[in-house]
XYZ file of C-alpha atoms in Angstrom:
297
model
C -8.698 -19.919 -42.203
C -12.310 -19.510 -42.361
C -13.735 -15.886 -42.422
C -17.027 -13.653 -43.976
C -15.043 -11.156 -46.019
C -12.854 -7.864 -44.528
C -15.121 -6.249 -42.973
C -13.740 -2.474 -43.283
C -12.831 -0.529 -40.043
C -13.247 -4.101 -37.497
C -10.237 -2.349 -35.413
C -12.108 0.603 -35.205
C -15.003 -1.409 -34.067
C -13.473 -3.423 -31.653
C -12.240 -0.236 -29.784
C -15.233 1.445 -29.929
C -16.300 -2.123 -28.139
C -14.040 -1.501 -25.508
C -14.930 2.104 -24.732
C -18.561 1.244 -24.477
C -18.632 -2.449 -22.429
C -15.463 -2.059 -20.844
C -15.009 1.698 -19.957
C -11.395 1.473 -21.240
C -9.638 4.974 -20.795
C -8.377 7.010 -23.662
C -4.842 5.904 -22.740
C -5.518 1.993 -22.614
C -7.156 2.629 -26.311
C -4.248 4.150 -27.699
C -2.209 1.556 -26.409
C -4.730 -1.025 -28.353
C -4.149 0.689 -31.554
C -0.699 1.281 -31.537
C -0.837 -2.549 -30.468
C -2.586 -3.850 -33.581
C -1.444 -0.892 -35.992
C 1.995 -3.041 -35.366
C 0.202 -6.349 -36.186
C -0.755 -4.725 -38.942
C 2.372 -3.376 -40.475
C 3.829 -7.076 -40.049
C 0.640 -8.831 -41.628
C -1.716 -5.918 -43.567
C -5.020 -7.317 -43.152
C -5.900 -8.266 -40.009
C -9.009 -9.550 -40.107
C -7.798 -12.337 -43.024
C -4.608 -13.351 -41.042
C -4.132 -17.131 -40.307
C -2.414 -19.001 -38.032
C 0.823 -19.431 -39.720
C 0.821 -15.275 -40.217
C 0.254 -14.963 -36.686
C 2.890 -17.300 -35.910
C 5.192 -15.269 -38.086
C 5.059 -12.610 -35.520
C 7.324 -14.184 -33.224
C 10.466 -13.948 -35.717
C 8.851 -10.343 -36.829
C 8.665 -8.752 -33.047
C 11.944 -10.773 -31.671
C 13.962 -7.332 -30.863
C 11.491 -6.086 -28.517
C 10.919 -6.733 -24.941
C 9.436 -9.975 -23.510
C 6.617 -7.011 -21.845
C 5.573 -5.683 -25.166
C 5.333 -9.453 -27.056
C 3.369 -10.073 -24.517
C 0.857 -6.933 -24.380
C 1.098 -6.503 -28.779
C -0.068 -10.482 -28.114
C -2.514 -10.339 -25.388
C -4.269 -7.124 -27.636
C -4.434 -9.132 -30.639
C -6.326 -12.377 -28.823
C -8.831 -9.604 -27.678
C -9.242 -8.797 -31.271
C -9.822 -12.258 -32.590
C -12.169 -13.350 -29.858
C -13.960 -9.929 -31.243
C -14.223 -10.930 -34.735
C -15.038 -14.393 -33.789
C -18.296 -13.114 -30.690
C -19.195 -10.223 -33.678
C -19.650 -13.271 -36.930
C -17.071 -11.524 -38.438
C -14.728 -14.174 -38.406
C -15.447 -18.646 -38.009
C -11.856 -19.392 -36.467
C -9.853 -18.059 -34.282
C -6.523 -17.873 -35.019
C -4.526 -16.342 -31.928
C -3.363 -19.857 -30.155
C -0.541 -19.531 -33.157
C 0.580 -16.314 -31.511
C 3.888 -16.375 -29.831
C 4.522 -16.677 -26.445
C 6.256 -14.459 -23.967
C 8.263 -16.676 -21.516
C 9.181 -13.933 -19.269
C 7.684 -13.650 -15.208
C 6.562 -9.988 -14.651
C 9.687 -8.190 -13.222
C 9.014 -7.103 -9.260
C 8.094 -3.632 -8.892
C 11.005 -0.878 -8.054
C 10.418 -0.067 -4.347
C 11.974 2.468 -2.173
C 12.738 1.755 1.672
C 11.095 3.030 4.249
C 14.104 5.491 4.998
C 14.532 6.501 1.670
C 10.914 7.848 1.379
C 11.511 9.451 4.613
C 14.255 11.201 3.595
C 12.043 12.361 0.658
C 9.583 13.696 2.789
C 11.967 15.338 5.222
C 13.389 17.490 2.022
C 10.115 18.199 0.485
C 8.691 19.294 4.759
C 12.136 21.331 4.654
C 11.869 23.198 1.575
C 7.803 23.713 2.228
C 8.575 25.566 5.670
C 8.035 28.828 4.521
C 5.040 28.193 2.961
C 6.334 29.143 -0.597
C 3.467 27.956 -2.925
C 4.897 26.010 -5.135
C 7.251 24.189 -2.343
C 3.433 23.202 -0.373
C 2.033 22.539 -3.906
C 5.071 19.596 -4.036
C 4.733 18.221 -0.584
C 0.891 17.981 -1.306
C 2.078 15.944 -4.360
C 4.287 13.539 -2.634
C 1.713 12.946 0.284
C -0.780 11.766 -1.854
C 1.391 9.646 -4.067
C 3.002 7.829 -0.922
C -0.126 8.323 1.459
C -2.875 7.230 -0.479
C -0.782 5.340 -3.243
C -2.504 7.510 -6.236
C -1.998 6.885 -9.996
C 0.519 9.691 -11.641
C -3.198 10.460 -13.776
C -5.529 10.324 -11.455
C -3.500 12.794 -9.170
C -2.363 15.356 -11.607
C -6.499 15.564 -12.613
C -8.413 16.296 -9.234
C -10.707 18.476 -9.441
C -10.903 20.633 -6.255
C -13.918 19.039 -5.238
C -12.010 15.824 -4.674
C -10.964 17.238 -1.542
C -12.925 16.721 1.360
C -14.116 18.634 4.132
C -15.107 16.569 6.798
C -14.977 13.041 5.680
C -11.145 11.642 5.315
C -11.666 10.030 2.234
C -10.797 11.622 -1.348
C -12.944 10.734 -4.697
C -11.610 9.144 -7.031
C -11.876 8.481 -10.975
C -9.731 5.673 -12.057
C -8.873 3.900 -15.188
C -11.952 3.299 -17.835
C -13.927 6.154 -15.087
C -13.994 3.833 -12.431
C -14.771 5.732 -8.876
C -13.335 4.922 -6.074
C -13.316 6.801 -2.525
C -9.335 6.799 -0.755
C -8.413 7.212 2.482
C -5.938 10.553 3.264
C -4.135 10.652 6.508
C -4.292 13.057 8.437
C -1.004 14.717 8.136
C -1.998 15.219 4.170
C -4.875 16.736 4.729
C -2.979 19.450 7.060
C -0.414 19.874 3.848
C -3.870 20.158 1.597
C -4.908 22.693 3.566
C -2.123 24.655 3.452
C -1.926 24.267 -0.536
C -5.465 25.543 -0.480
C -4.578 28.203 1.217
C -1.810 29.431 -0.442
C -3.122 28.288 -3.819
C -3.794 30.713 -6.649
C -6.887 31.040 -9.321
C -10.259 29.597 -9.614
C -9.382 26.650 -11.400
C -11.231 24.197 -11.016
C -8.336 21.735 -10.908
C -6.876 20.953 -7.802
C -3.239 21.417 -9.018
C -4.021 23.411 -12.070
C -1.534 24.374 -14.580
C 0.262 27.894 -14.635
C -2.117 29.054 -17.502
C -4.894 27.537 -15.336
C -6.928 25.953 -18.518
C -5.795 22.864 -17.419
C -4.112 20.708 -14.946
C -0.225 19.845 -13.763
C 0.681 17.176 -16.384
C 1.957 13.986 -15.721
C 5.208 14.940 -17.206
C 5.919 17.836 -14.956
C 4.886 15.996 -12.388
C 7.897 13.187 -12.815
C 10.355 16.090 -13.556
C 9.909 17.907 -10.130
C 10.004 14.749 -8.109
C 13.508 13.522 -10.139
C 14.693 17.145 -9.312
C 13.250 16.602 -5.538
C 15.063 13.467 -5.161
C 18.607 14.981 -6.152
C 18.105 17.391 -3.562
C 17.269 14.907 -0.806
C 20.445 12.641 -1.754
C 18.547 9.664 -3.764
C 19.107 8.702 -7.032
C 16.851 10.842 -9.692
C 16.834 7.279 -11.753
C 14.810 5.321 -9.199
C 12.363 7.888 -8.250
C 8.983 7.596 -10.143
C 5.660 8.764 -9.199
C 4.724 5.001 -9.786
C 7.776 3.938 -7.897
C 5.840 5.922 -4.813
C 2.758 4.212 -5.321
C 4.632 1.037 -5.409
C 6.085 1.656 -2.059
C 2.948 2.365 -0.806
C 1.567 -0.686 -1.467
C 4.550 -2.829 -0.429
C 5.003 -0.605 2.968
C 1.334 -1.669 3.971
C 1.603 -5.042 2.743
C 4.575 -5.102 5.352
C 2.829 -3.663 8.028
C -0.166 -5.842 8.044
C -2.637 -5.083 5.086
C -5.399 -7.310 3.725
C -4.425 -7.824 -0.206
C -8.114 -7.367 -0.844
C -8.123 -3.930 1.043
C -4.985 -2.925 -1.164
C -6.928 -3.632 -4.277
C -9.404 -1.815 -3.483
C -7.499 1.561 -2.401
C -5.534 0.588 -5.259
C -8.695 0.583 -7.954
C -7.496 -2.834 -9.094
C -10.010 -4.448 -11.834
C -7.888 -7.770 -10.971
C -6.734 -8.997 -7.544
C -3.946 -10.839 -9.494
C -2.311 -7.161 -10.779
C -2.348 -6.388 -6.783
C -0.475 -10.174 -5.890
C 2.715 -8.675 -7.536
C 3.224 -7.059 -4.329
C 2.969 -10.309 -2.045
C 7.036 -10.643 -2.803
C 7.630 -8.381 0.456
C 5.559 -10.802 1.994
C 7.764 -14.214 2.092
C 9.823 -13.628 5.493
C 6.931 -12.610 7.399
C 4.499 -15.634 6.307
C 7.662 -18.102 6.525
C 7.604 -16.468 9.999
C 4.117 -16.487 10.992
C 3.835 -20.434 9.644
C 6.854 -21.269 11.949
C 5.695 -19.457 14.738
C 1.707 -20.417 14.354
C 1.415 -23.947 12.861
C 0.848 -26.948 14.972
C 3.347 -28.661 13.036
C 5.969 -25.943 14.237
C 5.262 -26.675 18.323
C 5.518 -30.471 17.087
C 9.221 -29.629 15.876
């Protein structure tokens, strides 16, 4: 191993790297640190590991998930090709990092029935206008309808919303803007939030004491407790599972992948291919039905 000294605080560095180049969110830095503050409770010094210490990791980290081997693994090559670009570092070490051998487990989808009878209980229970019954069926419309993150949800502002133009702004991971479409069935349930909405906060969906917004947390609670009530099980209800089934239930019905990755603010096509797995009847279908090979037959 080849290297100019520990430099003190190269961690610190390297995230400050990837708040300025990459725009990486507060969340996906945390996740960094707690990544290498694990490498470094294994190995101490980071930035004077060597191959065989790296190596080590794989006995070290061999209780926990194939997932996080292969994120604490994936952080730490970041980090060395870091070192390495910045002259901190001659070598890089992280080919002697374990690997995962794990595929990337299919996304937790509900049917098509299933969300409807989600939507039928939340439509039910919202009848009577009671605020915070429209402030939930808002909630669910956007998180099925426009396939929303938990984060980016919980934090509109109010001038997300729009007035004439069907499309709702957007800030993403590492403040990435996007514009999304909203049907128009959740704008008519917007409305009526609006309406029956309380405070100036400038949040959309602001929290009671109205200094800040719904938090993600509360968020998953009420649809768990929503999904009891409409007969599903609380344990595969998720406000990601939603945004997984709106991805798959477009995919189904027709849906360019690049289209999807774009209402879906994916960085990465590849992140949005996950959801091609609804897809293999319907091509197998299509080739059968389409190719000149199939007529030949």
């Amino acid at each position: 191993m080849t290297s100019r000294g520990s430099p003190v605080g190269a961690p610190e560095r390297f995230l400050t790297m990837l708040a300025a180049e990459r725009g990486a969110a507060a969340n996906t830095l945390a996740a960094y640190r707690r990544d290498l503050d694990a490498a470094a409770d294994e190995l101490g010094d980071l930035v004077m590991a060597d191959g065989d210490a790296l190596a080590s990791l794989g006995e070290a980290w061999s209780a926990v998930s194939p997932a996080t081997l292969a994120r604490r693994c994936s952080a730490l090559r970041q980090f060395y090709g870091f070192l390495v670009d910045e002259g901190l570092r001659e070598d890089d070490p992280s080919p002697a990092l374990p690997r995962a051998r794990a595929r990337r487990p299919l996304p937790r989808v509900l049917s098509r029935d299933e969300v409807e009878r989600f939507l039928t209980q939340a439509e039910e229970e919202a009848a009577g206008d009671r605020p915070e019954s429209v402030r939930l069926l808002a909630l669910l419309e956007l998180l099925y309808g426009s396939g929303l993150r938990a984060s980016e949800l919980v934090s509109l502002p109010v001038t997300a919303v729009p007035r004439d133009a069907p499309f709702l702004h957007v800030t993403g991971k590492g403040g990435q803007q996007r514009m999304v479409p909203v049907s128009t069935r959740a704008r008519a349930v917007l409305s009526r939030w609006l309406a029956v909405r309380k405070g100036t906060s400038r949040h959309l969906f602001p929290s009671r004491g109205e200094s800040g917004h719904l938090t993600r947390v509360r968020l998953f609670q009420l649809l768990r407790e929503l999904a009891a009530r409409a007969g599903l099980d609380p344990e595969r209800v998720s406000p990601h599972v939603l945004r997984h089934a709106f991805a798959t239930h477009l995919l189904e019905g027709g849906a360019d992948l690049r289209v999807l990755q774009t209402l879906l603010g994916h960085a990465d096509i590849a992140t949005t291919q996950i959801y091609t797995h609804v897809e293999s009847a319907r091509l197998v279908a299509l080739v059968n039905a389409r190719h000149p090979l199939a007529r030949r037959g």
